[in-house]
Coordinates of C-alpha atoms and ligand atoms in Angstrom, one line a residue:
M1061 CA -6.4 8.9 43.7
D1062 CA -9.6 8.1 41.9
I1063 CA -9.7 5.1 39.6
F1064 CA -11.3 6.0 36.3
L1065 CA -13.6 3.5 34.6
P1066 CA -14.1 2.7 31.8
R1067 CA -10.4 3.2 30.9
I1068 CA -8.0 1.9 28.3
E1069 CA -4.5 1.2 29.5
I1070 CA -1.8 1.7 27.0
C1071 CA 1.6 0.3 27.4
L1072 CA 4.0 2.5 25.4
S1073 CA 7.0 0.2 25.7
K1074 CA 5.2 -2.6 23.9
I1075 CA 4.2 -0.2 21.1
R1076 CA 7.8 1.0 20.9
E1077 CA 9.1 -2.6 20.8
N1078 CA 6.6 -3.6 18.1
A1079 CA 7.7 -0.6 16.0
R1080 CA 11.3 -1.5 16.5
I1081 CA 10.9 -5.2 15.6
L1082 CA 8.9 -4.4 12.5
S1083 CA 11.3 -1.7 11.4
E1084 CA 14.1 -4.2 11.6
L1085 CA 12.2 -7.0 10.0
Y1086 CA 11.1 -5.0 6.9
G1087 CA 14.3 -3.0 6.9
Q1088 CA 16.3 -6.2 6.1
N1089 CA 14.9 -5.9 2.6
G1090 CA 15.0 -2.1 2.2
I1091 CA 11.4 -1.5 3.2
S1092 CA 10.8 1.6 5.3
L1093 CA 7.7 2.1 7.4
M1094 CA 5.1 4.7 7.9
G1095 CA 3.5 4.3 11.3
V1096 CA -0.3 4.8 10.8
S1097 CA -1.8 6.8 13.6
K1098 CA -5.5 7.0 12.8
A1099 CA -6.7 4.3 15.1
V1100 CA -5.3 6.1 18.1
L1101 CA -6.3 9.6 16.8
G1102 CA -2.7 10.6 16.6
E1103 CA -2.3 10.4 20.4
P1104 CA 1.1 12.0 20.7
A1105 CA 2.5 9.7 23.5
I1106 CA 1.7 6.6 21.4
I1107 CA 3.1 8.1 18.2
E1108 CA 6.2 9.2 20.0
A1109 CA 6.7 5.5 21.0
M1110 CA 6.4 4.5 17.3
V1111 CA 9.0 7.1 16.4
Q1112 CA 11.3 5.9 19.1
G1113 CA 10.9 2.4 17.7
G1114 CA 12.4 3.6 14.4
V1115 CA 9.4 4.6 12.2
K1116 CA 10.4 7.5 10.0
Y1117 CA 7.1 8.6 8.6
I1118 CA 3.8 9.0 10.4
A1119 CA 0.7 8.6 8.3
D1120 CA -2.9 9.5 9.2
S1121 CA -6.1 9.9 7.2
R1122 CA -7.2 12.9 9.1
L1123 CA -5.6 16.3 9.0
E1124 CA -6.8 17.2 12.6
N1125 CA -4.7 14.2 13.9
I1126 CA -1.6 15.4 12.0
Q1127 CA -2.1 18.9 13.3
K1128 CA -2.3 17.6 16.8
M1129 CA 0.9 15.5 16.5
K1130 CA 2.8 18.4 15.0
A1131 CA 1.6 20.8 17.8
A1132 CA 2.9 18.2 20.3
G1133 CA 6.3 18.3 18.6
I1134 CA 6.5 14.8 17.1
A1135 CA 9.6 14.7 14.9
A1136 CA 8.6 12.8 11.8
H1137 CA 7.6 13.3 8.2
F1138 CA 3.8 13.5 8.1
V1139 CA 1.8 11.7 5.4
L1140 CA -1.9 12.2 4.7
L1141 CA -3.6 9.0 3.7
R1142 CA -6.9 10.5 2.5
T1143 CA -6.9 13.8 0.6
S1144 CA -9.9 16.0 0.2
P1145 CA -9.9 18.9 -2.3
S1146 CA -11.7 21.1 0.3
Q1147 CA -8.7 20.8 2.6
A1148 CA -6.1 21.5 0.0
E1149 CA -4.9 24.7 1.5
A1150 CA -4.5 23.3 5.0
I1151 CA -2.9 20.1 3.7
V1152 CA -0.2 22.0 1.9
K1153 CA 0.6 23.8 5.1
A1154 CA 0.5 20.8 7.5
V1155 CA 1.6 17.8 5.6
D1156 CA 4.8 16.7 3.9
I1157 CA 3.3 14.1 1.6
S1158 CA -0.3 13.2 0.6
L1159 CA -1.7 10.2 -1.1
N1160 CA -3.8 11.0 -4.2
S1161 CA -5.8 9.6 -7.0
E1162 CA -7.6 12.6 -8.6
I1163 CA -6.0 15.2 -10.9
E1164 CA -8.5 17.9 -9.8
T1165 CA -7.2 17.5 -6.2
L1166 CA -3.6 17.7 -7.4
R1167 CA -4.4 20.9 -9.2
K1168 CA -5.7 22.4 -6.0
L1169 CA -2.7 21.2 -4.0
S1170 CA -0.4 22.7 -6.6
Y1171 CA -2.2 26.0 -6.6
H1172 CA -2.0 26.3 -2.8
A1173 CA 1.6 25.1 -2.7
N1174 CA 2.5 27.9 -5.2
A1175 CA 0.8 30.4 -2.9
D1176 CA 2.9 29.1 -0.1
D1177 CA 6.1 29.0 -2.1
K1178 CA 6.4 25.3 -1.6
T1179 CA 6.5 22.1 -3.6
H1180 CA 4.0 19.6 -2.3
Q1181 CA 5.0 15.9 -2.4
V1182 CA 2.5 13.3 -3.5
I1183 CA 2.2 9.6 -3.7
V1184 CA -0.1 8.5 -6.6
M1185 CA -2.3 5.6 -5.5
V1186 CA -2.8 2.8 -8.1
E1187 CA -5.9 0.6 -8.1
M1188 CA -4.6 -3.0 -7.8
G1189 CA -7.9 -4.8 -7.3
D1190 CA -9.3 -4.0 -3.9
L1191 CA -11.5 -1.3 -5.4
R1192 CA -11.0 1.4 -2.9
E1193 CA -8.7 4.3 -3.9
G1194 CA -6.4 4.4 -6.8
V1195 CA -5.9 5.3 -10.5
L1196 CA -6.7 2.4 -12.8
P1197 CA -3.5 1.0 -14.3
C1198 CA -4.8 1.7 -17.8
D1199 CA -5.1 5.4 -16.9
L1200 CA -1.9 5.7 -14.9
S1201 CA 0.4 6.9 -17.6
E1202 CA -2.0 9.7 -18.7
F1203 CA -2.5 10.7 -15.0
I1204 CA 1.3 11.0 -14.4
R1205 CA 1.7 12.9 -17.7
E1206 CA -0.9 15.5 -16.4
A1207 CA 0.5 15.6 -12.9
L1208 CA 4.0 16.4 -14.3
T1209 CA 2.6 19.6 -15.8
L1210 CA 1.7 20.9 -12.3
T1211 CA 4.4 23.2 -11.3
H1212 CA 4.2 22.9 -7.5
I1213 CA 3.6 19.2 -7.2
N1214 CA 6.4 16.6 -7.0
I1215 CA 5.6 12.9 -7.5
A1216 CA 7.4 11.4 -4.6
G1217 CA 6.2 7.9 -5.5
I1218 CA 3.4 5.5 -6.1
G1219 CA 1.5 3.2 -3.8
C1220 CA -1.4 0.8 -3.5
N1221 CA -3.8 -0.3 -0.8
L1222 CA -5.3 -3.8 -0.5
A1223 CA -7.3 -5.8 1.9
C1224 CA -9.5 -2.9 3.0
H1225 CA -12.6 -2.8 0.9
G1226 CA -12.4 -5.9 -1.3
G1227 CA -10.4 -8.0 1.1
I1228 CA -7.9 -8.6 -1.7
K1229 CA -4.8 -10.3 -0.4
P1230 CA -1.4 -8.8 -1.2
D1231 CA 0.4 -11.5 -3.0
R1232 CA 3.3 -12.1 -5.4
K1233 CA 1.1 -11.3 -8.4
N1234 CA -0.3 -7.9 -7.4
M1235 CA 3.0 -6.8 -5.8
D1236 CA 5.0 -7.8 -8.9
N1237 CA 2.5 -6.0 -11.0
L1238 CA 3.0 -2.8 -8.9
S1239 CA 6.8 -3.1 -9.4
E1240 CA 6.2 -3.4 -13.2
Q1241 CA 4.1 -0.3 -13.2
V1242 CA 7.0 1.5 -11.5
N1243 CA 9.5 0.3 -14.0
S1244 CA 7.3 1.2 -17.0
L1245 CA 6.5 4.7 -15.7
E1246 CA 10.2 5.3 -15.0
R1247 CA 11.1 4.2 -18.6
E1248 CA 8.3 6.3 -20.1
F1249 CA 8.9 9.5 -18.2
Q1250 CA 12.7 9.2 -17.6
F1251 CA 12.3 9.9 -13.9
G1252 CA 12.9 8.0 -10.6
L1253 CA 10.1 7.2 -8.2
G1254 CA 11.4 7.4 -4.7
I1255 CA 8.7 5.8 -2.5
I1256 CA 7.0 2.6 -3.6
S1257 CA 4.4 2.0 -0.9
G1258 CA 3.1 -1.5 -1.3
G1259 CA 0.4 -1.7 1.3
N1260 CA -0.4 -2.1 5.0
S1261 CA -0.5 -4.7 7.8
A1262 CA -2.0 -7.2 5.3
N1263 CA 1.4 -7.4 3.5
Y1264 CA 3.1 -9.5 6.1
E1265 CA 2.6 -12.9 4.6
W1266 CA 3.5 -11.7 1.1
Y1267 CA 6.7 -10.3 2.6
K1268 CA 7.6 -13.4 4.6
A1269 CA 7.1 -15.6 1.4
A1270 CA 8.7 -13.2 -1.0
Q1271 CA 12.1 -14.1 -2.4
D1272 CA 12.3 -10.7 -3.9
V1273 CA 10.3 -7.7 -2.9
G1274 CA 10.8 -6.1 -6.3
R1275 CA 10.6 -2.3 -6.2
I1276 CA 8.5 -2.2 -3.0
N1277 CA 10.4 -0.1 -0.5
N1278 CA 7.7 1.1 1.9
L1279 CA 4.7 -0.1 3.9
R1280 CA 2.1 1.8 5.9
L1281 CA 1.5 -0.1 9.2
G1282 CA -1.2 0.6 11.8
E1283 CA -2.6 -2.6 13.2
S1284 CA 0.7 -4.5 13.2
I1285 CA 2.4 -2.0 15.3
L1286 CA -0.5 -1.4 17.7
L1287 CA -1.9 -4.9 18.1
G1288 CA 1.0 -7.1 17.0
C1289 CA -0.8 -9.0 14.2
E1290 CA -1.0 -9.2 10.5
T1291 CA -4.5 -8.6 9.0
V1292 CA -5.0 -11.4 6.4
H1293 CA -5.7 -14.0 9.1
R1294 CA -5.3 -11.8 12.1
K1295 CA -2.5 -14.0 13.3
A1296 CA 0.0 -12.7 15.9
I1297 CA 3.4 -11.8 14.3
P1298 CA 6.2 -13.7 16.2
G1299 CA 7.9 -11.6 18.8
L1300 CA 5.3 -8.8 18.9
H1301 CA 3.1 -7.7 21.8
T1302 CA -0.6 -8.3 21.2
K1303 CA -1.8 -6.7 24.4
A1304 CA -0.5 -3.2 24.4
F1305 CA -4.0 -2.0 24.9
Q1306 CA -6.4 -3.3 27.6
L1307 CA -9.9 -2.0 28.3
F1308 CA -11.3 -2.0 31.9
A1309 CA -14.9 -1.7 33.0
E1310 CA -16.7 -1.6 36.3
V1311 CA -19.3 -4.1 37.6
I1312 CA -22.4 -2.2 38.7
E1313 CA -24.7 -5.1 39.3
S1314 CA -24.1 -8.7 40.1
K1315 CA -27.1 -11.1 40.6
R1316 CA -28.4 -14.5 39.9
K1317 CA -31.1 -14.2 37.2
P1318 CA -32.9 -16.5 34.8
S1319 CA -31.3 -16.6 31.3
L1320 CA -34.6 -16.3 29.5
P1321 CA -36.4 -12.9 29.6
I1322 CA -39.9 -13.0 31.2
G1323 CA -42.8 -11.7 29.1
E1324 CA -43.4 -11.1 25.4
I1325 CA -40.2 -10.5 23.3
C1326 CA -40.3 -7.3 21.1
Q1327 CA -37.4 -5.3 19.6
D1328 CA -34.3 -4.5 21.6
A1329 CA -32.7 -1.1 22.0
F1330 CA -31.2 -1.4 18.5
G1331 CA -34.3 -2.6 16.7
R1332 CA -33.5 -6.3 16.6
V1333 CA -35.7 -9.0 18.0
P1334 CA -33.3 -10.9 20.3
T1335 CA -33.1 -14.6 20.9
F1336 CA -31.8 -16.3 24.0
L1337 CA -30.2 -19.6 25.1
D1338 CA -31.7 -21.1 28.2
R1339 CA -28.8 -21.6 30.6
G1340 CA -31.1 -21.8 33.6
V1341 CA -30.7 -19.5 36.5
H1342 CA -27.1 -18.2 36.6
Q1343 CA -24.9 -15.5 37.9
R1344 CA -24.9 -12.3 35.7
A1345 CA -23.1 -9.0 36.0
I1346 CA -23.7 -5.7 34.4
L1347 CA -20.7 -3.6 33.4
A1348 CA -20.8 0.2 33.0
L1349 CA -19.7 0.0 29.4
G1350 CA -21.7 0.0 26.2
R1351 CA -21.9 0.6 22.5
Q1352 CA -21.4 4.3 23.0
D1353 CA -17.9 3.5 24.4
V1354 CA -16.7 0.7 22.2
L1355 CA -17.5 -1.8 19.4
V1356 CA -18.6 -4.6 21.8
S1357 CA -18.3 -7.4 19.2
G1358 CA -14.5 -6.9 19.1
L1359 CA -13.9 -7.3 22.8
K1360 CA -12.4 -10.5 24.3
P1361 CA -12.7 -10.9 28.1
N1362 CA -9.4 -11.8 29.7
S1363 CA -11.1 -14.2 32.1
A1364 CA -13.7 -16.9 31.5
L1365 CA -16.7 -14.6 31.0
D1366 CA -19.3 -14.6 28.2
I1367 CA -20.7 -11.3 26.8
L1368 CA -24.5 -11.8 26.6
G1369 CA -25.3 -8.5 25.1
A1370 CA -24.8 -4.7 25.3
S1371 CA -27.0 -1.7 24.9
S1372 CA -25.7 1.9 24.6
D1373 CA -24.2 1.9 28.1
H1374 CA -24.8 -1.4 29.8
M1375 CA -23.0 -4.7 29.1
I1376 CA -24.4 -7.9 30.4
I1377 CA -22.1 -10.8 31.1
D1378 CA -22.4 -14.4 32.2
S1379 CA -20.2 -14.5 35.3
D1380 CA -21.0 -18.0 36.5
R1381 CA -17.4 -19.0 36.6
H1382 CA -16.4 -15.8 38.5
N1383 CA -17.7 -14.4 41.6
L1384 CA -17.8 -10.8 40.5
Q1385 CA -18.7 -8.2 43.1
V1386 CA -20.2 -4.8 42.5
G1387 CA -17.2 -2.4 42.1
D1388 CA -14.9 -5.1 40.6
E1389 CA -13.0 -4.4 37.4
V1390 CA -13.2 -6.6 34.3
S1391 CA -10.6 -6.4 31.6
F1392 CA -10.7 -7.0 27.9
N1393 CA -8.4 -7.4 24.9
L1394 CA -9.5 -5.4 21.8
D1395 CA -9.5 -5.9 18.1
Y1396 CA -8.9 -3.1 15.6
G1397 CA -12.5 -2.0 15.5
S1398 CA -12.8 -1.9 19.3
L1399 CA -9.5 -0.1 19.6
L1400 CA -10.7 2.5 17.1
T1401 CA -14.0 3.1 18.9
A1402 CA -12.6 3.1 22.4
M1403 CA -9.9 5.6 21.5
T1404 CA -12.6 7.8 19.8
S1405 CA -15.1 7.6 22.8
P1406 CA -14.9 10.7 25.1
F1407 CA -16.1 8.4 27.9
V1408 CA -13.2 6.1 27.9
R1409 CA -10.2 7.5 29.8
K1410 CA -6.8 6.9 28.2
E1411 CA -4.1 5.9 30.6
F1412 CA -0.4 5.3 29.8
I1413 CA 1.0 2.7 32.1
N1414 CA 4.5 1.6 32.9
C1415 CA 4.7 -2.0 31.9
S1416 CA 7.8 -4.1 31.4
A1417 CA 8.0 -5.0 27.7
A1418 CA 9.4 -8.3 28.8
M1419 CA 6.1 -9.2 30.5
A1420 CA 3.8 -11.8 29.0
L1421 CA 3.2 -11.0 25.3
Ligands
LIG2272 C1 -5.5 2.7 7.4 C2 -4.6 2.7 6.3 C3 -3.4 2.0 6.4 C4 -3.0 1.2 7.7 O1 -3.7 -0.1 7.7 P1 -3.4 -1.2 8.8 O2 -4.2 -2.3 8.4 O3 -3.8 -0.6 10.1 O4 -1.9 -1.4 8.7 C5 -2.5 2.0 5.4 N1 -2.8 2.7 4.2 C6 -4.0 3.4 4.1 C7 -4.2 4.1 2.8 C8 -4.9 3.4 5.1 O5 -6.0 4.1 4.9

């Protein structure tokens, strides 16, 4: 059998375990989880592992990924994280719940839900300071009042998203504030909000420190489940697997060369004028892997190798401490950006491997 390189090896049992441990951890305080599938493009085998781990909802920002998961028969409630008015008709057909912050979009969703004889469920996003999506708290009551006039929309809950654009940390203050918004809306409109979705993988520290999670009863987790870490400090969460994904690339040249280029230095392939450290003559290897395959800056070699640079399709590494031969494989751990790009590249083969979840974390 041919070996495919570059390839990303995906250990499903580790993802299943991560989902299970996180479901139990957050479940202790009544917080349900949406497993976020966008970084892996809704790859059904991976999402099935999340569902087996106990995640009840699957959330993605792209309709195409949700359609793929549904076609593959994944049994979960599907949530759309990013709602575009141009897709309203398809959203109503494919998605159970969508996250929203514009009344115009809700009107379109209601119109198409009516045509389909359905009620579309929405979570209204509230701006809590990160300055990405969300209705400003001062406009929230008016927004809800208008949304309630739409006949084929049901407000399933409210939510917020932090630590994405502004890098704002979820903490007691903003989480308590969200709970207060919920209480005040419920008093004003005499209704109950079902889902209070307090955030993402950045909410771990808040949760661990919280004596009381208030009204928060849901989180949307991608990175924690896939890579086993929280995202405020990118620290591993105890008990989770941090190496469910590994990237492999092939050595296509291995030679001793000087570390300083010879000749006049001009712009590199990406328009930057490079600078170099003189390490003397040393052993270097070229891997058949580049920026068209993966975000190189988020790769960490599993052995003592230094990445010296990468162009579209060649990566140069210092292999002084390893005797790499042409045809050898080099493996890397990936951060979220590298995972996202490797999963998106058509040149990186995705392979599901059998690994024992009990193996080294
Ligand atoms: C991507 C995304 C998430 C998941 O974020 P992670 O950091 O991977 O947990 C949650 N909510 C929204 C709205 C998102 O866009």
